[in-house]
Amino acid sequence: MPTASPISPSVLSPEVADALSAGRPVVALESTLLAHGLPRPENRAAADRVEEAVRVGGAVPATIAVLDGVPHVGLTSAEVDRVCADPELAKLGVRDLPVAMALGRSGATTVSSTALLAARAGIGVFATGGLGGVHRHAADTFDESADLVALARTSLVVVCAGVKSILDVPATLERLESLSVTVVGWRTNRFPGFYVADSGSPVDWSVGTAGEAARVFAARRGLAPGAVVVANPLPVEEQLDAELHDRVIAEALAAADAAGARGKDVTPFVLGHLHAASGGASLEVNVRLVLRNAELAGQIAAELAALPR
């Protein structure tokens, strides 16, 4: 039977509960990628591949979702089926969690809500695709992802491929700095742009091993709340063709503006345009980078579990 966490209203799967109680490494995974980020039925196969990548890295995967008002940290195969198959599943950020929990609703967790639920369950490492960030024209719209503030308040390692380059990357990095979120590049001093290895912006620090990343987080955890973002770029030979990427992004942003897309509607509009224009290549890149992040997160979690608390 699932085990209720003593420090949160979440339910932990037996495997995750056993691993946490024994001090073994665990990696949190978001469910929004499965419910809203990948098409059906490809999302179901990707779910298994991402969890397996965490295991290859040396940790137990804990996919997180809210089912019938109850946060679940670690899903059974049947629960993953449900998340991947339900087209009506809500998208839940931190602000939405209390509503879903109080009203018995179900939903997939975003970066912000996954990070919160993972940290409350005692999980120190989280793998995702890319972070949300500051949107272009945010000076006029105030459109900024809740991910950024959530990471300033939540202590865990987040392994990601940067932020999607449709966002304002320099402004996002400025906000992360203002919020005192620690950002390190994985074997690079360039901040990745999700589909491409280099967003055009630098990072001040880099780490070269999973052990270094774990020690950076251990030091951060001992100082103050807040996340350590490990920005893991795709190898250049695996990225989306850079010329295609830049051209399609420019066209898609112009089309979104002409269509009157605003706020949270811009990202799915642009990504849909990119997927169509790239002939599905952007989807392949998306899955590839998530798998790389999941394996690296498993390695960091294993190193973190070996450190003294």
PDB file of C-alpha atoms in Angstrom:
ATOM      1  CA  MET A   1       0.000   0.000   0.000  1.00  0.00           C
ATOM      2  CA  PRO A   2       1.166   3.601  -0.619  1.00  0.00           C
ATOM      3  CA  THR A   3       2.627   5.374   2.366  1.00  0.00           C
ATOM      4  CA  ALA A   4       1.505   8.817   3.546  1.00  0.00           C
ATOM      5  CA  SER A   5       4.409  11.189   4.088  1.00  0.00           C
ATOM      6  CA  PRO A   6       4.712  12.381   7.702  1.00  0.00           C
ATOM      7  CA  ILE A   7       5.684  15.896   6.595  1.00  0.00           C
ATOM      8  CA  SER A   8       3.174  16.562   3.832  1.00  0.00           C
ATOM      9  CA  PRO A   9      -0.308  15.497   2.708  1.00  0.00           C
ATOM     10  CA  SER A  10       1.322  13.560  -0.130  1.00  0.00           C
ATOM     11  CA  VAL A  11       1.186   9.817  -0.684  1.00  0.00           C
ATOM     12  CA  LEU A  12       4.523   8.183  -1.427  1.00  0.00           C
ATOM     13  CA  SER A  13       4.749   5.057  -3.549  1.00  0.00           C
ATOM     14  CA  PRO A  14       6.198   2.067  -1.692  1.00  0.00           C
ATOM     15  CA  GLU A  15       9.438   2.195  -3.686  1.00  0.00           C
ATOM     16  CA  VAL A  16       9.945   5.906  -3.058  1.00  0.00           C
ATOM     17  CA  ALA A  17       9.026   5.591   0.637  1.00  0.00           C
ATOM     18  CA  ASP A  18      11.479   2.723   1.097  1.00  0.00           C
ATOM     19  CA  ALA A  19      14.270   4.583  -0.691  1.00  0.00           C
ATOM     20  CA  LEU A  20      13.787   7.769   1.322  1.00  0.00           C
ATOM     21  CA  SER A  21      13.592   5.954   4.643  1.00  0.00           C
ATOM     22  CA  ALA A  22      16.828   4.102   3.810  1.00  0.00           C
ATOM     23  CA  GLY A  23      18.610   7.247   2.621  1.00  0.00           C
ATOM     24  CA  ARG A  24      18.891   5.992  -0.966  1.00  0.00           C
ATOM     25  CA  PRO A  25      18.893   8.485  -3.868  1.00  0.00           C
ATOM     26  CA  VAL A  26      15.578   9.596  -5.351  1.00  0.00           C
ATOM     27  CA  VAL A  27      14.900  11.934  -8.293  1.00  0.00           C
ATOM     28  CA  ALA A  28      11.622  13.804  -8.728  1.00  0.00           C
ATOM     29  CA  LEU A  29      10.027  14.058 -12.178  1.00  0.00           C
ATOM     30  CA  GLU A  30       7.246  16.381 -13.250  1.00  0.00           C
ATOM     31  CA  SER A  31       4.063  15.097 -14.863  1.00  0.00           C
ATOM     32  CA  THR A  32       3.174  18.154 -16.963  1.00  0.00           C
ATOM     33  CA  LEU A  33       5.721  16.999 -19.529  1.00  0.00           C
ATOM     34  CA  LEU A  34       3.707  13.807 -19.933  1.00  0.00           C
ATOM     35  CA  ALA A  35       0.225  15.311 -19.807  1.00  0.00           C
ATOM     36  CA  HIS A  36       0.796  18.534 -21.732  1.00  0.00           C
ATOM     37  CA  GLY A  37       4.292  18.567 -23.190  1.00  0.00           C
ATOM     38  CA  LEU A  38       4.356  15.446 -25.360  1.00  0.00           C
ATOM     39  CA  PRO A  39       1.714  14.112 -27.782  1.00  0.00           C
ATOM     40  CA  ARG A  40      -0.268  10.942 -27.157  1.00  0.00           C
ATOM     41  CA  PRO A  41       0.565   8.055 -27.319  1.00  0.00           C
ATOM     42  CA  GLU A  42       4.283   8.901 -27.509  1.00  0.00           C
ATOM     43  CA  ASN A  43       4.084  10.388 -24.015  1.00  0.00           C
ATOM     44  CA  ARG A  44       3.477   7.005 -22.395  1.00  0.00           C
ATOM     45  CA  ALA A  45       6.581   5.423 -23.874  1.00  0.00           C
ATOM     46  CA  ALA A  46       8.594   8.501 -22.955  1.00  0.00           C
ATOM     47  CA  ALA A  47       7.438   8.211 -19.324  1.00  0.00           C
ATOM     48  CA  ASP A  48       9.010   4.774 -19.001  1.00  0.00           C
ATOM     49  CA  ARG A  49      12.190   5.887 -20.757  1.00  0.00           C
ATOM     50  CA  VAL A  50      12.642   8.890 -18.456  1.00  0.00           C
ATOM     51  CA  GLU A  51      12.154   6.797 -15.319  1.00  0.00           C
ATOM     52  CA  GLU A  52      14.623   4.230 -16.661  1.00  0.00           C
ATOM     53  CA  ALA A  53      17.184   6.992 -17.316  1.00  0.00           C
ATOM     54  CA  VAL A  54      16.968   7.977 -13.643  1.00  0.00           C
ATOM     55  CA  ARG A  55      17.634   4.353 -12.674  1.00  0.00           C
ATOM     56  CA  VAL A  56      20.605   4.197 -15.049  1.00  0.00           C
ATOM     57  CA  GLY A  57      21.953   7.248 -13.238  1.00  0.00           C
ATOM     58  CA  GLY A  58      21.713   5.382  -9.938  1.00  0.00           C
ATOM     59  CA  ALA A  59      18.495   6.649  -8.323  1.00  0.00           C
ATOM     60  CA  VAL A  60      14.822   5.816  -7.831  1.00  0.00           C
ATOM     61  CA  PRO A  61      12.420   7.857 -10.012  1.00  0.00           C
ATOM     62  CA  ALA A  62       9.481   9.649  -8.379  1.00  0.00           C
ATOM     63  CA  THR A  63       7.048  11.027 -10.946  1.00  0.00           C
ATOM     64  CA  ILE A  64       4.699  13.456  -9.206  1.00  0.00           C
ATOM     65  CA  ALA A  65       1.033  14.241  -9.914  1.00  0.00           C
ATOM     66  CA  VAL A  66      -2.186  15.090  -8.061  1.00  0.00           C
ATOM     67  CA  LEU A  67      -4.868  12.407  -8.368  1.00  0.00           C
ATOM     68  CA  ASP A  68      -8.347  12.993  -6.979  1.00  0.00           C
ATOM     69  CA  GLY A  69      -7.046  15.736  -4.720  1.00  0.00           C
ATOM     70  CA  VAL A  70      -4.096  13.762  -3.345  1.00  0.00           C
ATOM     71  CA  PRO A  71      -0.487  14.559  -4.316  1.00  0.00           C
ATOM     72  CA  HIS A  72       1.302  11.370  -5.308  1.00  0.00           C
ATOM     73  CA  VAL A  73       5.087  11.197  -5.129  1.00  0.00           C
ATOM     74  CA  GLY A  74       5.934   8.186  -7.254  1.00  0.00           C
ATOM     75  CA  LEU A  75       3.294   6.707  -9.569  1.00  0.00           C
ATOM     76  CA  THR A  76       2.267   3.145 -10.327  1.00  0.00           C
ATOM     77  CA  SER A  77       2.138   2.015 -13.945  1.00  0.00           C
ATOM     78  CA  ALA A  78      -1.648   2.409 -13.921  1.00  0.00           C
ATOM     79  CA  GLU A  79      -1.346   5.937 -12.529  1.00  0.00           C
ATOM     80  CA  VAL A  80       1.141   6.866 -15.247  1.00  0.00           C
ATOM     81  CA  ASP A  81      -1.348   5.457 -17.788  1.00  0.00           C
ATOM     82  CA  ARG A  82      -3.998   7.762 -16.348  1.00  0.00           C
ATOM     83  CA  VAL A  83      -1.787  10.869 -16.469  1.00  0.00           C
ATOM     84  CA  CYS A  84      -0.749  10.165 -20.043  1.00  0.00           C
ATOM     85  CA  ALA A  85      -4.227   9.307 -21.345  1.00  0.00           C
ATOM     86  CA  ASP A  86      -6.469  11.987 -19.794  1.00  0.00           C
ATOM     87  CA  PRO A  87      -6.814  14.997 -22.135  1.00  0.00           C
ATOM     88  CA  GLU A  88      -8.714  16.923 -19.446  1.00  0.00           C
ATOM     89  CA  LEU A  89      -6.006  16.695 -16.798  1.00  0.00           C
ATOM     90  CA  ALA A  90      -5.402  20.119 -15.288  1.00  0.00           C
ATOM     91  CA  LYS A  91      -2.025  21.838 -15.250  1.00  0.00           C
ATOM     92  CA  LEU A  92      -1.156  22.615 -11.636  1.00  0.00           C
ATOM     93  CA  GLY A  93       1.335  25.198 -10.450  1.00  0.00           C
ATOM     94  CA  VAL A  94       1.898  25.978  -6.783  1.00  0.00           C
ATOM     95  CA  ARG A  95      -1.046  28.392  -6.691  1.00  0.00           C
ATOM     96  CA  ASP A  96      -3.366  25.676  -8.059  1.00  0.00           C
ATOM     97  CA  LEU A  97      -2.401  22.917  -5.621  1.00  0.00           C
ATOM     98  CA  PRO A  98      -4.672  23.975  -2.732  1.00  0.00           C
ATOM     99  CA  VAL A  99      -7.679  24.220  -5.050  1.00  0.00           C
ATOM    100  CA  ALA A 100      -7.089  20.785  -6.555  1.00  0.00           C
ATOM    101  CA  MET A 101      -6.479  19.249  -3.134  1.00  0.00           C
ATOM    102  CA  ALA A 102      -9.518  20.859  -1.498  1.00  0.00           C
ATOM    103  CA  LEU A 103     -11.892  20.017  -4.340  1.00  0.00           C
ATOM    104  CA  GLY A 104     -10.598  16.532  -5.085  1.00  0.00           C
ATOM    105  CA  ARG A 105      -9.367  17.391  -8.581  1.00  0.00           C
ATOM    106  CA  SER A 106      -6.613  15.757 -10.600  1.00  0.00           C
ATOM    107  CA  GLY A 107      -3.760  17.442 -12.389  1.00  0.00           C
ATOM    108  CA  ALA A 108      -0.221  17.256 -13.667  1.00  0.00           C
ATOM    109  CA  THR A 109       2.409  19.175 -11.746  1.00  0.00           C
ATOM    110  CA  THR A 110       4.586  21.889 -13.274  1.00  0.00           C
ATOM    111  CA  VAL A 111       8.180  22.686 -12.350  1.00  0.00           C
ATOM    112  CA  SER A 112       7.099  24.917  -9.464  1.00  0.00           C
ATOM    113  CA  SER A 113       4.622  22.494  -7.894  1.00  0.00           C
ATOM    114  CA  THR A 114       6.793  19.441  -8.512  1.00  0.00           C
ATOM    115  CA  ALA A 115       9.700  21.175  -6.780  1.00  0.00           C
ATOM    116  CA  LEU A 116       7.522  22.057  -3.788  1.00  0.00           C
ATOM    117  CA  LEU A 117       6.076  18.568  -3.371  1.00  0.00           C
ATOM    118  CA  ALA A 118       9.437  16.913  -3.910  1.00  0.00           C
ATOM    119  CA  ALA A 119      11.201  19.042  -1.320  1.00  0.00           C
ATOM    120  CA  ARG A 120       8.412  18.511   1.227  1.00  0.00           C
ATOM    121  CA  ALA A 121       8.743  14.759   0.733  1.00  0.00           C
ATOM    122  CA  GLY A 122      12.483  14.948   1.388  1.00  0.00           C
ATOM    123  CA  ILE A 123      13.679  14.588  -2.217  1.00  0.00           C
ATOM    124  CA  GLY A 124      16.736  16.679  -3.025  1.00  0.00           C
ATOM    125  CA  VAL A 125      17.053  16.334  -6.809  1.00  0.00           C
ATOM    126  CA  PHE A 126      14.587  17.079  -9.613  1.00  0.00           C
ATOM    127  CA  ALA A 127      14.984  16.509 -13.361  1.00  0.00           C
ATOM    128  CA  THR A 128      12.980  18.377 -15.966  1.00  0.00           C
ATOM    129  CA  GLY A 129      13.274  19.553 -19.553  1.00  0.00           C
ATOM    130  CA  GLY A 130      13.480  23.324 -19.282  1.00  0.00           C
ATOM    131  CA  LEU A 131      12.533  25.976 -16.752  1.00  0.00           C
ATOM    132  CA  GLY A 132       9.934  28.637 -17.237  1.00  0.00           C
ATOM    133  CA  GLY A 133      11.257  32.153 -17.290  1.00  0.00           C
ATOM    134  CA  VAL A 134      10.693  35.775 -18.174  1.00  0.00           C
ATOM    135  CA  HIS A 135       8.692  36.158 -21.374  1.00  0.00           C
ATOM    136  CA  ARG A 136       9.586  38.574 -24.096  1.00  0.00           C
ATOM    137  CA  HIS A 137       7.880  41.957 -23.618  1.00  0.00           C
ATOM    138  CA  ALA A 138       7.505  41.174 -19.914  1.00  0.00           C
ATOM    139  CA  ALA A 139       8.112  44.852 -19.180  1.00  0.00           C
ATOM    140  CA  ASP A 140       4.642  45.454 -20.636  1.00  0.00           C
ATOM    141  CA  THR A 141       2.882  42.223 -19.681  1.00  0.00           C
ATOM    142  CA  PHE A 142       4.553  41.282 -16.358  1.00  0.00           C
ATOM    143  CA  ASP A 143       4.569  37.723 -17.754  1.00  0.00           C
ATOM    144  CA  GLU A 144       7.025  35.686 -15.724  1.00  0.00           C
ATOM    145  CA  SER A 145       6.899  32.020 -14.833  1.00  0.00           C
ATOM    146  CA  ALA A 146       6.104  31.044 -11.256  1.00  0.00           C
ATOM    147  CA  ASP A 147       9.036  28.617 -11.552  1.00  0.00           C
ATOM    148  CA  LEU A 148      11.513  31.370 -10.741  1.00  0.00           C
ATOM    149  CA  VAL A 149      10.058  32.450  -7.394  1.00  0.00           C
ATOM    150  CA  ALA A 150       9.375  28.820  -6.460  1.00  0.00           C
ATOM    151  CA  LEU A 151      13.032  27.940  -6.967  1.00  0.00           C
ATOM    152  CA  ALA A 152      14.077  30.847  -4.773  1.00  0.00           C
ATOM    153  CA  ARG A 153      12.038  29.318  -1.926  1.00  0.00           C
ATOM    154  CA  THR A 154      12.666  25.615  -2.472  1.00  0.00           C
ATOM    155  CA  SER A 155      15.845  23.715  -1.614  1.00  0.00           C
ATOM    156  CA  LEU A 156      16.722  21.122  -4.226  1.00  0.00           C
ATOM    157  CA  VAL A 157      18.880  20.537  -7.282  1.00  0.00           C
ATOM    158  CA  VAL A 158      17.100  21.127 -10.594  1.00  0.00           C
ATOM    159  CA  VAL A 159      18.719  19.572 -13.652  1.00  0.00           C
ATOM    160  CA  CYS A 160      17.422  21.203 -16.834  1.00  0.00           C
ATOM    161  CA  ALA A 161      18.413  22.231 -20.345  1.00  0.00           C
ATOM    162  CA  GLY A 162      18.107  25.923 -19.510  1.00  0.00           C
ATOM    163  CA  VAL A 163      14.982  27.705 -20.697  1.00  0.00           C
ATOM    164  CA  LYS A 164      13.294  27.655 -24.073  1.00  0.00           C
ATOM    165  CA  SER A 165      14.830  30.272 -26.322  1.00  0.00           C
ATOM    166  CA  ILE A 166      11.390  31.705 -27.095  1.00  0.00           C
ATOM    167  CA  LEU A 167      11.731  33.366 -23.684  1.00  0.00           C
ATOM    168  CA  ASP A 168      13.861  36.358 -22.756  1.00  0.00           C
ATOM    169  CA  VAL A 169      16.938  34.412 -21.649  1.00  0.00           C
ATOM    170  CA  PRO A 170      19.062  37.346 -20.381  1.00  0.00           C
ATOM    171  CA  ALA A 171      16.110  38.671 -18.361  1.00  0.00           C
ATOM    172  CA  THR A 172      15.477  35.198 -16.939  1.00  0.00           C
ATOM    173  CA  LEU A 173      19.084  34.926 -15.782  1.00  0.00           C
ATOM    174  CA  GLU A 174      18.851  38.403 -14.251  1.00  0.00           C
ATOM    175  CA  ARG A 175      15.743  37.363 -12.306  1.00  0.00           C
ATOM    176  CA  LEU A 176      17.406  34.176 -11.106  1.00  0.00           C
ATOM    177  CA  GLU A 177      20.307  36.287  -9.886  1.00  0.00           C
ATOM    178  CA  SER A 178      17.974  38.750  -8.151  1.00  0.00           C
ATOM    179  CA  LEU A 179      16.221  35.839  -6.472  1.00  0.00           C
ATOM    180  CA  SER A 180      19.589  34.379  -5.378  1.00  0.00           C
ATOM    181  CA  VAL A 181      19.021  31.092  -7.191  1.00  0.00           C
ATOM    182  CA  THR A 182      22.369  29.381  -7.758  1.00  0.00           C
ATOM    183  CA  VAL A 183      22.994  28.562 -11.442  1.00  0.00           C
ATOM    184  CA  VAL A 184      25.861  26.390 -12.670  1.00  0.00           C
ATOM    185  CA  GLY A 185      26.589  25.049 -16.124  1.00  0.00           C
ATOM    186  CA  TRP A 186      27.260  21.346 -16.584  1.00  0.00           C
ATOM    187  CA  ARG A 187      30.765  21.346 -18.070  1.00  0.00           C
ATOM    188  CA  THR A 188      30.064  24.674 -19.762  1.00  0.00           C
ATOM    189  CA  ASN A 189      30.074  28.407 -19.121  1.00  0.00           C
ATOM    190  CA  ARG A 190      27.261  28.978 -21.613  1.00  0.00           C
ATOM    191  CA  PHE A 191      23.609  28.819 -20.638  1.00  0.00           C
ATOM    192  CA  PRO A 192      21.757  26.317 -22.835  1.00  0.00           C
ATOM    193  CA  GLY A 193      18.700  27.277 -24.855  1.00  0.00           C
ATOM    194  CA  PHE A 194      16.748  24.027 -24.564  1.00  0.00           C
ATOM    195  CA  TYR A 195      16.670  22.971 -28.232  1.00  0.00           C
ATOM    196  CA  VAL A 196      20.123  24.458 -28.799  1.00  0.00           C
ATOM    197  CA  ALA A 197      23.306  24.069 -26.777  1.00  0.00           C
ATOM    198  CA  ASP A 198      23.997  27.794 -26.390  1.00  0.00           C
ATOM    199  CA  SER A 199      21.322  30.415 -25.752  1.00  0.00           C
ATOM    200  CA  GLY A 200      23.835  33.186 -26.303  1.00  0.00           C
ATOM    201  CA  SER A 201      24.114  33.994 -22.597  1.00  0.00           C
ATOM    202  CA  PRO A 202      26.943  33.046 -20.221  1.00  0.00           C
ATOM    203  CA  VAL A 203      26.842  31.545 -16.736  1.00  0.00           C
ATOM    204  CA  ASP A 204      29.354  32.501 -14.069  1.00  0.00           C
ATOM    205  CA  TRP A 205      30.037  29.022 -12.713  1.00  0.00           C
ATOM    206  CA  SER A 206      30.311  25.472 -13.976  1.00  0.00           C
ATOM    207  CA  VAL A 207      30.727  22.014 -12.458  1.00  0.00           C
ATOM    208  CA  GLY A 208      32.480  19.076 -14.054  1.00  0.00           C
ATOM    209  CA  THR A 209      31.268  16.103 -12.025  1.00  0.00           C
ATOM    210  CA  ALA A 210      28.108  14.923 -10.316  1.00  0.00           C
ATOM    211  CA  GLY A 211      29.997  15.033  -7.047  1.00  0.00           C
ATOM    212  CA  GLU A 212      30.785  18.724  -7.515  1.00  0.00           C
ATOM    213  CA  ALA A 213      27.128  19.473  -8.220  1.00  0.00           C
ATOM    214  CA  ALA A 214      26.098  17.573  -5.081  1.00  0.00           C
ATOM    215  CA  ARG A 215      28.613  19.453  -2.951  1.00  0.00           C
ATOM    216  CA  VAL A 216      27.437  22.807  -4.305  1.00  0.00           C
ATOM    217  CA  PHE A 217      23.898  21.936  -3.272  1.00  0.00           C
ATOM    218  CA  ALA A 218      25.018  20.667   0.139  1.00  0.00           C
ATOM    219  CA  ALA A 219      26.765  24.000   0.714  1.00  0.00           C
ATOM    220  CA  ARG A 220      23.718  25.931  -0.483  1.00  0.00           C
ATOM    221  CA  ARG A 221      21.398  23.891   1.723  1.00  0.00           C
ATOM    222  CA  GLY A 222      23.544  24.717   4.717  1.00  0.00           C
ATOM    223  CA  LEU A 223      23.367  28.451   4.030  1.00  0.00           C
ATOM    224  CA  ALA A 224      19.839  29.368   2.971  1.00  0.00           C
ATOM    225  CA  PRO A 225      16.732  28.036   1.237  1.00  0.00           C
ATOM    226  CA  GLY A 226      16.821  28.004  -2.533  1.00  0.00           C
ATOM    227  CA  ALA A 227      17.571  25.822  -5.509  1.00  0.00           C
ATOM    228  CA  VAL A 228      20.730  24.982  -7.394  1.00  0.00           C
ATOM    229  CA  VAL A 229      20.031  24.917 -11.130  1.00  0.00           C
ATOM    230  CA  VAL A 230      22.350  22.628 -13.090  1.00  0.00           C
ATOM    231  CA  ALA A 231      22.084  23.716 -16.733  1.00  0.00           C
ATOM    232  CA  ASN A 232      22.845  20.691 -18.908  1.00  0.00           C
ATOM    233  CA  PRO A 233      23.198  21.485 -22.618  1.00  0.00           C
ATOM    234  CA  LEU A 234      22.708  18.993 -25.395  1.00  0.00           C
ATOM    235  CA  PRO A 235      25.872  18.167 -27.339  1.00  0.00           C
ATOM    236  CA  VAL A 236      26.014  20.383 -30.440  1.00  0.00           C
ATOM    237  CA  GLU A 237      25.654  17.344 -32.693  1.00  0.00           C
ATOM    238  CA  GLU A 238      22.354  16.461 -30.966  1.00  0.00           C
ATOM    239  CA  GLN A 239      20.756  19.909 -30.899  1.00  0.00           C
ATOM    240  CA  LEU A 240      18.052  21.133 -33.257  1.00  0.00           C
ATOM    241  CA  ASP A 241      19.547  22.644 -36.388  1.00  0.00           C
ATOM    242  CA  ALA A 242      20.492  26.137 -35.214  1.00  0.00           C
ATOM    243  CA  GLU A 243      19.570  27.927 -38.458  1.00  0.00           C
ATOM    244  CA  LEU A 244      16.173  26.215 -38.591  1.00  0.00           C
ATOM    245  CA  HIS A 245      15.625  26.962 -34.898  1.00  0.00           C
ATOM    246  CA  ASP A 246      16.334  30.690 -35.192  1.00  0.00           C
ATOM    247  CA  ARG A 247      14.287  31.134 -38.364  1.00  0.00           C
ATOM    248  CA  VAL A 248      11.244  29.242 -37.126  1.00  0.00           C
ATOM    249  CA  ILE A 249      11.273  30.906 -33.700  1.00  0.00           C
ATOM    250  CA  ALA A 250      11.288  34.355 -35.340  1.00  0.00           C
ATOM    251  CA  GLU A 251       8.455  33.360 -37.666  1.00  0.00           C
ATOM    252  CA  ALA A 252       6.451  31.799 -34.851  1.00  0.00           C
ATOM    253  CA  LEU A 253       6.783  34.828 -32.575  1.00  0.00           C
ATOM    254  CA  ALA A 254       5.624  37.085 -35.393  1.00  0.00           C
ATOM    255  CA  ALA A 255       2.682  34.758 -36.109  1.00  0.00           C
ATOM    256  CA  ALA A 256       1.756  34.665 -32.417  1.00  0.00           C
ATOM    257  CA  ASP A 257       1.736  38.443 -32.284  1.00  0.00           C
ATOM    258  CA  ALA A 258      -0.390  38.660 -35.429  1.00  0.00           C
ATOM    259  CA  ALA A 259      -2.817  36.092 -34.000  1.00  0.00           C
ATOM    260  CA  GLY A 260      -3.159  38.071 -30.788  1.00  0.00           C
ATOM    261  CA  ALA A 261      -1.668  35.330 -28.609  1.00  0.00           C
ATOM    262  CA  ARG A 262      -0.798  36.744 -25.202  1.00  0.00           C
ATOM    263  CA  GLY A 263       0.547  35.546 -21.865  1.00  0.00           C
ATOM    264  CA  LYS A 264       0.490  31.808 -21.284  1.00  0.00           C
ATOM    265  CA  ASP A 265      -0.929  31.218 -24.784  1.00  0.00           C
ATOM    266  CA  VAL A 266       2.290  32.319 -26.501  1.00  0.00           C
ATOM    267  CA  THR A 267       4.451  29.343 -25.503  1.00  0.00           C
ATOM    268  CA  PRO A 268       2.156  26.550 -26.781  1.00  0.00           C
ATOM    269  CA  PHE A 269       1.491  28.579 -29.946  1.00  0.00           C
ATOM    270  CA  VAL A 270       5.180  28.977 -30.722  1.00  0.00           C
ATOM    271  CA  LEU A 271       6.111  25.413 -29.775  1.00  0.00           C
ATOM    272  CA  GLY A 272       3.327  24.040 -31.965  1.00  0.00           C
ATOM    273  CA  HIS A 273       4.632  26.122 -34.857  1.00  0.00           C
ATOM    274  CA  LEU A 274       8.158  24.867 -34.215  1.00  0.00           C
ATOM    275  CA  HIS A 275       7.040  21.237 -34.086  1.00  0.00           C
ATOM    276  CA  ALA A 276       5.196  21.543 -37.398  1.00  0.00           C
ATOM    277  CA  ALA A 277       7.970  23.459 -39.156  1.00  0.00           C
ATOM    278  CA  SER A 278      10.694  21.076 -37.971  1.00  0.00           C
ATOM    279  CA  GLY A 279       8.800  17.992 -39.126  1.00  0.00           C
ATOM    280  CA  GLY A 280       8.740  16.627 -35.585  1.00  0.00           C
ATOM    281  CA  ALA A 281      12.481  17.086 -35.018  1.00  0.00           C
ATOM    282  CA  SER A 282      11.833  19.417 -32.080  1.00  0.00           C
ATOM    283  CA  LEU A 283       9.894  16.649 -30.317  1.00  0.00           C
ATOM    284  CA  GLU A 284      12.785  14.228 -30.746  1.00  0.00           C
ATOM    285  CA  VAL A 285      15.180  16.797 -29.308  1.00  0.00           C
ATOM    286  CA  ASN A 286      12.790  17.428 -26.404  1.00  0.00           C
ATOM    287  CA  VAL A 287      12.719  13.761 -25.415  1.00  0.00           C
ATOM    288  CA  ARG A 288      16.474  13.391 -25.872  1.00  0.00           C
ATOM    289  CA  LEU A 289      17.337  16.266 -23.571  1.00  0.00           C
ATOM    290  CA  VAL A 290      14.914  15.095 -20.868  1.00  0.00           C
ATOM    291  CA  LEU A 291      16.529  11.656 -20.912  1.00  0.00           C
ATOM    292  CA  ARG A 292      19.987  13.209 -20.537  1.00  0.00           C
ATOM    293  CA  ASN A 293      18.787  15.393 -17.664  1.00  0.00           C
ATOM    294  CA  ALA A 294      17.150  12.436 -15.919  1.00  0.00           C
ATOM    295  CA  GLU A 295      20.316  10.334 -16.046  1.00  0.00           C
ATOM    296  CA  LEU A 296      22.491  13.205 -14.816  1.00  0.00           C
ATOM    297  CA  ALA A 297      20.013  13.896 -12.005  1.00  0.00           C
ATOM    298  CA  GLY A 298      20.290  10.239 -10.963  1.00  0.00           C
ATOM    299  CA  GLN A 299      24.052  10.575 -10.776  1.00  0.00           C
ATOM    300  CA  ILE A 300      23.856  13.764  -8.714  1.00  0.00           C
ATOM    301  CA  ALA A 301      21.285  12.199  -6.381  1.00  0.00           C
ATOM    302  CA  ALA A 302      23.574   9.219  -5.831  1.00  0.00           C
ATOM    303  CA  GLU A 303      26.464  11.526  -4.933  1.00  0.00           C
ATOM    304  CA  LEU A 304      24.244  13.612  -2.671  1.00  0.00           C
ATOM    305  CA  ALA A 305      23.028  10.535  -0.802  1.00  0.00           C
ATOM    306  CA  ALA A 306      26.647   9.620  -0.061  1.00  0.00           C
ATOM    307  CA  LEU A 307      27.409  12.980   1.563  1.00  0.00           C
ATOM    308  CA  PRO A 308      27.084  13.409   5.344  1.00  0.00           C
ATOM    309  CA  ARG A 309      24.053  15.456   6.423  1.00  0.00           C
TER     310      ARG A 309
END
